[in-house]
mmCIF file of N, CA and C in Angstrom:
data_model
loop_
_atom_site.group_PDB
_atom_site.id
_atom_site.type_symbol
_atom_site.label_atom_id
_atom_site.label_comp_id
_atom_site.label_asym_id
_atom_site.label_seq_id
_atom_site.Cartn_x
_atom_site.Cartn_y
_atom_site.Cartn_z
ATOM 1 N N LEU A 1082 44.962 -44.130 75.599
ATOM 2 C CA LEU A 1082 45.115 -42.800 76.148
ATOM 3 C C LEU A 1082 43.776 -42.284 76.688
ATOM 4 N N HIS A 1083 42.703 -42.592 75.966
ATOM 5 C CA HIS A 1083 41.376 -42.140 76.400
ATOM 6 C C HIS A 1083 41.052 -42.683 77.795
ATOM 7 N N GLU A 1084 41.371 -43.953 78.043
ATOM 8 C CA GLU A 1084 41.103 -44.552 79.355
ATOM 9 C C GLU A 1084 41.936 -43.881 80.443
ATOM 10 N N MET A 1085 43.189 -43.553 80.120
ATOM 11 C CA MET A 1085 44.041 -42.886 81.106
ATOM 12 C C MET A 1085 43.523 -41.491 81.418
ATOM 13 N N LEU A 1086 43.047 -40.789 80.394
ATOM 14 C CA LEU A 1086 42.478 -39.463 80.626
ATOM 15 C C LEU A 1086 41.200 -39.553 81.459
ATOM 16 N N ASP A 1087 40.384 -40.558 81.199
ATOM 17 C CA ASP A 1087 39.186 -40.772 82.014
ATOM 18 C C ASP A 1087 39.562 -40.994 83.473
ATOM 19 N N MET A 1088 40.610 -41.811 83.695
ATOM 20 C CA MET A 1088 41.061 -42.094 85.058
ATOM 21 C C MET A 1088 41.556 -40.815 85.731
ATOM 22 N N LEU A 1089 42.350 -40.031 85.013
ATOM 23 C CA LEU A 1089 42.845 -38.780 85.581
ATOM 24 C C LEU A 1089 41.695 -37.833 85.884
ATOM 25 N N GLN A 1090 40.753 -37.743 84.979
ATOM 26 C CA GLN A 1090 39.600 -36.863 85.179
ATOM 27 C C GLN A 1090 38.817 -37.271 86.430
ATOM 28 N N ALA A 1091 38.566 -38.550 86.578
ATOM 29 C CA ALA A 1091 37.831 -39.035 87.754
ATOM 30 C C ALA A 1091 38.602 -38.743 89.038
ATOM 31 N N THR A 1092 39.902 -38.935 88.988
ATOM 32 C CA THR A 1092 40.731 -38.677 90.162
ATOM 33 C C THR A 1092 40.732 -37.193 90.503
ATOM 34 N N LEU A 1093 40.907 -36.345 89.502
ATOM 35 C CA LEU A 1093 40.886 -34.907 89.757
ATOM 36 C C LEU A 1093 39.531 -34.462 90.288
ATOM 37 N N ASP A 1094 38.461 -34.972 89.701
ATOM 38 C CA ASP A 1094 37.112 -34.628 90.170
ATOM 39 C C ASP A 1094 36.967 -34.895 91.661
ATOM 40 N N ARG A 1095 37.479 -36.019 92.086
ATOM 41 C CA ARG A 1095 37.368 -36.420 93.491
ATOM 42 C C ARG A 1095 38.387 -35.698 94.366
ATOM 43 N N ASP A 1096 39.646 -35.715 93.954
ATOM 44 C CA ASP A 1096 40.728 -35.298 94.838
ATOM 45 C C ASP A 1096 40.837 -33.795 95.042
ATOM 46 N N ILE A 1097 40.547 -32.994 94.030
ATOM 47 C CA ILE A 1097 40.674 -31.540 94.180
ATOM 48 C C ILE A 1097 39.838 -31.054 95.359
ATOM 49 N N THR A 1098 38.623 -31.513 95.433
ATOM 50 C CA THR A 1098 37.732 -31.104 96.521
ATOM 51 C C THR A 1098 38.107 -31.766 97.836
ATOM 52 N N LEU A 1099 38.445 -33.050 97.796
ATOM 53 C CA LEU A 1099 38.789 -33.748 99.037
ATOM 54 C C LEU A 1099 40.025 -33.168 99.704
ATOM 55 N N ILE A 1100 41.031 -32.816 98.926
ATOM 56 C CA ILE A 1100 42.228 -32.227 99.517
ATOM 57 C C ILE A 1100 41.863 -30.951 100.256
ATOM 58 N N ALA A 1101 41.101 -30.093 99.611
ATOM 59 C CA ALA A 1101 40.682 -28.839 100.252
ATOM 60 C C ALA A 1101 39.871 -29.103 101.517
ATOM 61 N N GLN A 1102 38.986 -30.092 101.473
ATOM 62 C CA GLN A 1102 38.176 -30.415 102.657
ATOM 63 C C GLN A 1102 39.055 -30.900 103.805
ATOM 64 N N HIS A 1103 39.998 -31.780 103.503
ATOM 65 C CA HIS A 1103 40.896 -32.277 104.561
ATOM 66 C C HIS A 1103 41.706 -31.134 105.168
ATOM 67 N N LEU A 1104 42.189 -30.233 104.336
ATOM 68 C CA LEU A 1104 42.981 -29.116 104.860
ATOM 69 C C LEU A 1104 42.110 -28.163 105.668
ATOM 70 N N ALA A 1105 40.879 -27.938 105.236
ATOM 71 C CA ALA A 1105 39.963 -27.092 106.011
ATOM 72 C C ALA A 1105 39.683 -27.703 107.380
ATOM 73 N N ASP A 1106 39.684 -29.034 107.428
ATOM 74 C CA ASP A 1106 39.474 -29.753 108.693
ATOM 75 C C ASP A 1106 40.767 -29.926 109.480
ATOM 76 N N LYS A 1107 41.872 -29.309 108.982
ATOM 77 C CA LYS A 1107 43.195 -29.409 109.621
ATOM 78 C C LYS A 1107 43.703 -30.849 109.663
ATOM 79 N N ASN A 1108 43.358 -31.620 108.648
ATOM 80 C CA ASN A 1108 43.709 -33.034 108.578
ATOM 81 C C ASN A 1108 44.699 -33.242 107.427
ATOM 82 N N VAL A 1109 45.978 -33.018 107.712
ATOM 83 C CA VAL A 1109 47.004 -33.008 106.683
ATOM 84 C C VAL A 1109 47.308 -34.414 106.149
ATOM 85 N N GLY A 1110 47.217 -35.437 106.985
ATOM 86 C CA GLY A 1110 47.571 -36.800 106.573
ATOM 87 C C GLY A 1110 46.823 -37.270 105.326
ATOM 88 N N PRO A 1111 45.490 -37.235 105.333
ATOM 89 C CA PRO A 1111 44.765 -37.659 104.135
ATOM 90 C C PRO A 1111 45.043 -36.761 102.925
ATOM 91 N N ALA A 1112 45.235 -35.455 103.164
ATOM 92 C CA ALA A 1112 45.572 -34.556 102.055
ATOM 93 C C ALA A 1112 46.911 -34.963 101.457
ATOM 94 N N ASN A 1113 47.866 -35.322 102.308
ATOM 95 C CA ASN A 1113 49.175 -35.767 101.831
ATOM 96 C C ASN A 1113 49.051 -37.006 100.964
ATOM 97 N N ARG A 1114 48.254 -37.956 101.382
ATOM 98 C CA ARG A 1114 48.099 -39.199 100.606
ATOM 99 C C ARG A 1114 47.487 -38.921 99.234
ATOM 100 N N LEU A 1115 46.529 -38.024 99.173
ATOM 101 C CA LEU A 1115 45.925 -37.675 97.884
ATOM 102 C C LEU A 1115 46.925 -36.929 96.995
ATOM 103 N N LEU A 1116 47.680 -36.009 97.579
ATOM 104 C CA LEU A 1116 48.703 -35.303 96.813
ATOM 105 C C LEU A 1116 49.776 -36.271 96.325
ATOM 106 N N HIS A 1117 50.125 -37.223 97.176
ATOM 107 C CA HIS A 1117 51.129 -38.217 96.794
ATOM 108 C C HIS A 1117 50.661 -39.040 95.597
ATOM 109 N N SER A 1118 49.392 -39.414 95.589
ATOM 110 C CA SER A 1118 48.888 -40.194 94.455
ATOM 111 C C SER A 1118 48.868 -39.345 93.185
ATOM 112 N N LEU A 1119 48.504 -38.061 93.314
ATOM 113 C CA LEU A 1119 48.553 -37.173 92.150
ATOM 114 C C LEU A 1119 49.979 -37.048 91.634
ATOM 115 N N LYS A 1120 50.916 -36.915 92.550
ATOM 116 C CA LYS A 1120 52.319 -36.773 92.174
ATOM 117 C C LYS A 1120 52.794 -37.998 91.403
ATOM 118 N N GLY A 1121 52.205 -39.141 91.692
ATOM 119 C CA GLY A 1121 52.622 -40.377 91.043
ATOM 120 C C GLY A 1121 52.226 -40.491 89.588
ATOM 121 N N PHE A 1122 51.044 -40.020 89.221
ATOM 122 C CA PHE A 1122 50.620 -40.232 87.840
ATOM 123 C C PHE A 1122 50.418 -38.958 87.039
ATOM 124 N N ILE A 1123 50.402 -37.810 87.675
ATOM 125 C CA ILE A 1123 50.180 -36.577 86.924
ATOM 126 C C ILE A 1123 51.317 -36.255 85.944
ATOM 127 N N PRO A 1124 52.553 -36.689 86.178
ATOM 128 C CA PRO A 1124 53.609 -36.388 85.200
ATOM 129 C C PRO A 1124 53.341 -36.953 83.802
ATOM 130 N N ILE A 1125 52.510 -37.935 83.697
ATOM 131 C CA ILE A 1125 52.175 -38.505 82.396
ATOM 132 C C ILE A 1125 51.430 -37.481 81.547
ATOM 133 N N PHE A 1126 50.708 -36.577 82.183
ATOM 134 C CA PHE A 1126 49.796 -35.683 81.484
ATOM 135 C C PHE A 1126 50.187 -34.208 81.534
ATOM 136 N N CYS A 1127 51.191 -33.849 82.306
ATOM 137 C CA CYS A 1127 51.427 -32.436 82.595
ATOM 138 C C CYS A 1127 52.823 -31.978 82.227
ATOM 139 N N VAL A 1128 52.950 -30.674 82.143
ATOM 140 C CA VAL A 1128 54.258 -30.069 81.952
ATOM 141 C C VAL A 1128 55.035 -30.134 83.259
ATOM 142 N N ASP A 1129 56.337 -30.022 83.150
ATOM 143 C CA ASP A 1129 57.203 -30.152 84.318
ATOM 144 C C ASP A 1129 56.861 -29.159 85.424
ATOM 145 N N ALA A 1130 56.497 -27.937 85.054
ATOM 146 C CA ALA A 1130 56.210 -26.921 86.068
ATOM 147 C C ALA A 1130 55.046 -27.338 86.967
ATOM 148 N N LEU A 1131 54.004 -27.909 86.384
ATOM 149 C CA LEU A 1131 52.872 -28.364 87.191
ATOM 150 C C LEU A 1131 53.276 -29.565 88.040
ATOM 151 N N CYS A 1132 54.027 -30.475 87.469
ATOM 152 C CA CYS A 1132 54.510 -31.635 88.233
ATOM 153 C C CYS A 1132 55.340 -31.178 89.426
ATOM 154 N N ASP A 1133 56.221 -30.200 89.193
ATOM 155 C CA ASP A 1133 57.051 -29.670 90.269
ATOM 156 C C ASP A 1133 56.201 -29.003 91.346
ATOM 157 N N HIS A 1134 55.154 -28.312 90.930
ATOM 158 C CA HIS A 1134 54.271 -27.638 91.891
ATOM 159 C C HIS A 1134 53.546 -28.677 92.752
ATOM 160 N N VAL A 1135 53.035 -29.733 92.127
ATOM 161 C CA VAL A 1135 52.385 -30.810 92.881
ATOM 162 C C VAL A 1135 53.380 -31.427 93.862
ATOM 163 N N ALA A 1136 54.603 -31.702 93.396
ATOM 164 C CA ALA A 1136 55.621 -32.305 94.254
ATOM 165 C C ALA A 1136 55.967 -31.384 95.423
ATOM 166 N N HIS A 1137 56.039 -30.087 95.173
ATOM 167 C CA HIS A 1137 56.343 -29.124 96.235
ATOM 168 C C HIS A 1137 55.254 -29.131 97.319
ATOM 169 N N VAL A 1138 54.006 -29.072 96.902
ATOM 170 C CA VAL A 1138 52.904 -29.058 97.877
ATOM 171 C C VAL A 1138 52.844 -30.396 98.607
ATOM 172 N N GLU A 1139 53.082 -31.481 97.900
ATOM 173 C CA GLU A 1139 53.083 -32.809 98.539
ATOM 174 C C GLU A 1139 54.195 -32.888 99.578
ATOM 175 N N LEU A 1140 55.381 -32.384 99.266
ATOM 176 C CA LEU A 1140 56.493 -32.387 100.223
ATOM 177 C C LEU A 1140 56.159 -31.530 101.436
ATOM 178 N N LEU A 1141 55.599 -30.360 101.208
ATOM 179 C CA LEU A 1141 55.198 -29.486 102.311
ATOM 180 C C LEU A 1141 54.166 -30.184 103.198
ATOM 181 N N SER A 1142 53.293 -30.984 102.585
ATOM 182 C CA SER A 1142 52.248 -31.663 103.369
ATOM 183 C C SER A 1142 52.822 -32.739 104.282
ATOM 184 N N LYS A 1143 54.082 -33.098 104.075
ATOM 185 C CA LYS A 1143 54.732 -34.062 104.977
ATOM 186 C C LYS A 1143 55.254 -33.391 106.237
ATOM 187 N N THR A 1144 55.600 -32.112 106.133
ATOM 188 C CA THR A 1144 56.254 -31.445 107.254
ATOM 189 C C THR A 1144 55.508 -30.210 107.759
ATOM 190 N N GLY A 1145 54.686 -29.609 106.914
ATOM 191 C CA GLY A 1145 54.013 -28.376 107.289
ATOM 192 C C GLY A 1145 52.714 -28.617 108.017
ATOM 193 N N ASN A 1146 52.210 -27.556 108.604
ATOM 194 C CA ASN A 1146 50.906 -27.661 109.262
ATOM 195 C C ASN A 1146 49.803 -27.427 108.232
ATOM 196 N N ALA A 1147 48.583 -27.631 108.649
ATOM 197 C CA ALA A 1147 47.444 -27.547 107.731
ATOM 198 C C ALA A 1147 47.327 -26.159 107.106
ATOM 199 N N GLU A 1148 47.593 -25.114 107.853
ATOM 200 C CA GLU A 1148 47.482 -23.764 107.310
ATOM 201 C C GLU A 1148 48.525 -23.517 106.219
ATOM 202 N N GLN A 1149 49.761 -23.945 106.455
ATOM 203 C CA GLN A 1149 50.814 -23.784 105.449
ATOM 204 C C GLN A 1149 50.466 -24.542 104.166
ATOM 205 N N VAL A 1150 49.998 -25.752 104.342
ATOM 206 C CA VAL A 1150 49.664 -26.581 103.186
ATOM 207 C C VAL A 1150 48.451 -26.002 102.459
ATOM 208 N N ALA A 1151 47.480 -25.515 103.200
ATOM 209 C CA ALA A 1151 46.284 -24.923 102.586
ATOM 210 C C ALA A 1151 46.651 -23.716 101.728
ATOM 211 N N ILE A 1152 47.573 -22.902 102.206
ATOM 212 C CA ILE A 1152 48.009 -21.739 101.427
ATOM 213 C C ILE A 1152 48.701 -22.199 100.145
ATOM 214 N N ALA A 1153 49.582 -23.173 100.255
ATOM 215 C CA ALA A 1153 50.282 -23.688 99.074
ATOM 216 C C ALA A 1153 49.301 -24.352 98.110
ATOM 217 N N TYR A 1154 48.341 -25.090 98.657
ATOM 218 C CA TYR A 1154 47.356 -25.771 97.816
ATOM 219 C C TYR A 1154 46.450 -24.764 97.110
ATOM 220 N N ALA A 1155 46.188 -23.639 97.756
ATOM 221 C CA ALA A 1155 45.359 -22.604 97.122
ATOM 222 C C ALA A 1155 45.993 -22.104 95.824
ATOM 223 N N GLY A 1156 47.309 -22.115 95.746
ATOM 224 C CA GLY A 1156 47.987 -21.741 94.515
ATOM 225 C C GLY A 1156 48.015 -22.851 93.479
ATOM 226 N N LEU A 1157 47.972 -24.083 93.948
ATOM 227 C CA LEU A 1157 48.002 -25.246 93.064
ATOM 228 C C LEU A 1157 46.626 -25.581 92.502
ATOM 229 N N ARG A 1158 45.605 -25.423 93.286
ATOM 230 C CA ARG A 1158 44.267 -25.861 92.885
ATOM 231 C C ARG A 1158 43.800 -25.285 91.548
ATOM 232 N N PRO A 1159 43.969 -23.989 91.283
ATOM 233 C CA PRO A 1159 43.528 -23.476 89.979
ATOM 234 C C PRO A 1159 44.242 -24.147 88.804
ATOM 235 N N LYS A 1160 45.475 -24.524 88.998
ATOM 236 C CA LYS A 1160 46.228 -25.199 87.939
ATOM 237 C C LYS A 1160 45.676 -26.601 87.699
ATOM 238 N N LEU A 1161 45.307 -27.285 88.778
ATOM 239 C CA LEU A 1161 44.689 -28.610 88.630
ATOM 240 C C LEU A 1161 43.325 -28.487 87.963
ATOM 241 N N GLU A 1162 42.588 -27.451 88.325
ATOM 242 C CA GLU A 1162 41.278 -27.229 87.707
ATOM 243 C C GLU A 1162 41.423 -26.895 86.219
ATOM 244 N N GLN A 1163 42.479 -26.166 85.863
ATOM 245 C CA GLN A 1163 42.737 -25.876 84.454
ATOM 246 C C GLN A 1163 43.051 -27.166 83.701
ATOM 247 N N LEU A 1164 43.838 -28.039 84.309
ATOM 248 C CA LEU A 1164 44.122 -29.335 83.697
ATOM 249 C C LEU A 1164 42.825 -30.108 83.494
ATOM 250 N N GLN A 1165 41.967 -30.060 84.479
ATOM 251 C CA GLN A 1165 40.665 -30.715 84.403
ATOM 252 C C GLN A 1165 39.863 -30.179 83.208
ATOM 253 N N THR A 1166 39.878 -28.873 83.029
ATOM 254 C CA THR A 1166 39.167 -28.248 81.917
ATOM 255 C C THR A 1166 39.746 -28.703 80.573
ATOM 256 N N GLU A 1167 41.055 -28.782 80.493
ATOM 257 C CA GLU A 1167 41.717 -29.225 79.258
ATOM 258 C C GLU A 1167 41.369 -30.679 78.944
ATOM 259 N N ILE A 1168 41.309 -31.510 79.971
ATOM 260 C CA ILE A 1168 40.947 -32.909 79.753
ATOM 261 C C ILE A 1168 39.498 -33.010 79.285
ATOM 262 N N ASP A 1169 38.616 -32.227 79.932
ATOM 263 C CA ASP A 1169 37.208 -32.213 79.507
ATOM 264 C C ASP A 1169 37.083 -31.867 78.026
ATOM 265 N N ALA A 1170 37.834 -30.833 77.613
ATOM 266 C CA ALA A 1170 37.783 -30.412 76.208
ATOM 267 C C ALA A 1170 38.299 -31.503 75.291
ATOM 268 N N HIS A 1171 39.333 -32.188 75.723
ATOM 269 C CA HIS A 1171 39.906 -33.257 74.887
ATOM 270 C C HIS A 1171 38.962 -34.454 74.776
ATOM 271 N N LEU A 1172 38.328 -34.779 75.900
ATOM 272 C CA LEU A 1172 37.437 -35.942 75.902
ATOM 273 C C LEU A 1172 36.127 -35.633 75.180
ATOM 274 N N GLY A 1173 35.794 -34.338 75.081
ATOM 275 C CA GLY A 1173 34.601 -33.937 74.346
ATOM 276 C C GLY A 1173 33.383 -34.326 75.057
#
């Protein structure tokens, strides 16, 4: 479990910022791929509501424009950062 948490922490450290950067650059494709990867493994560590939120933003990133996705991601990002904080506390 410790190794999986380390992997999630490293991914969150990288992806939270990269997604925002891609959306700021109006580059939805790479943001979608990062959200898709989060959607794939985050259910192992999260409650259903957060998983559903990630899935919603990932789905929007397939069809929405960068501004729409950026707005949705702005609501998701604090939740991902909170997860990051919880993992940090657990890993000590």
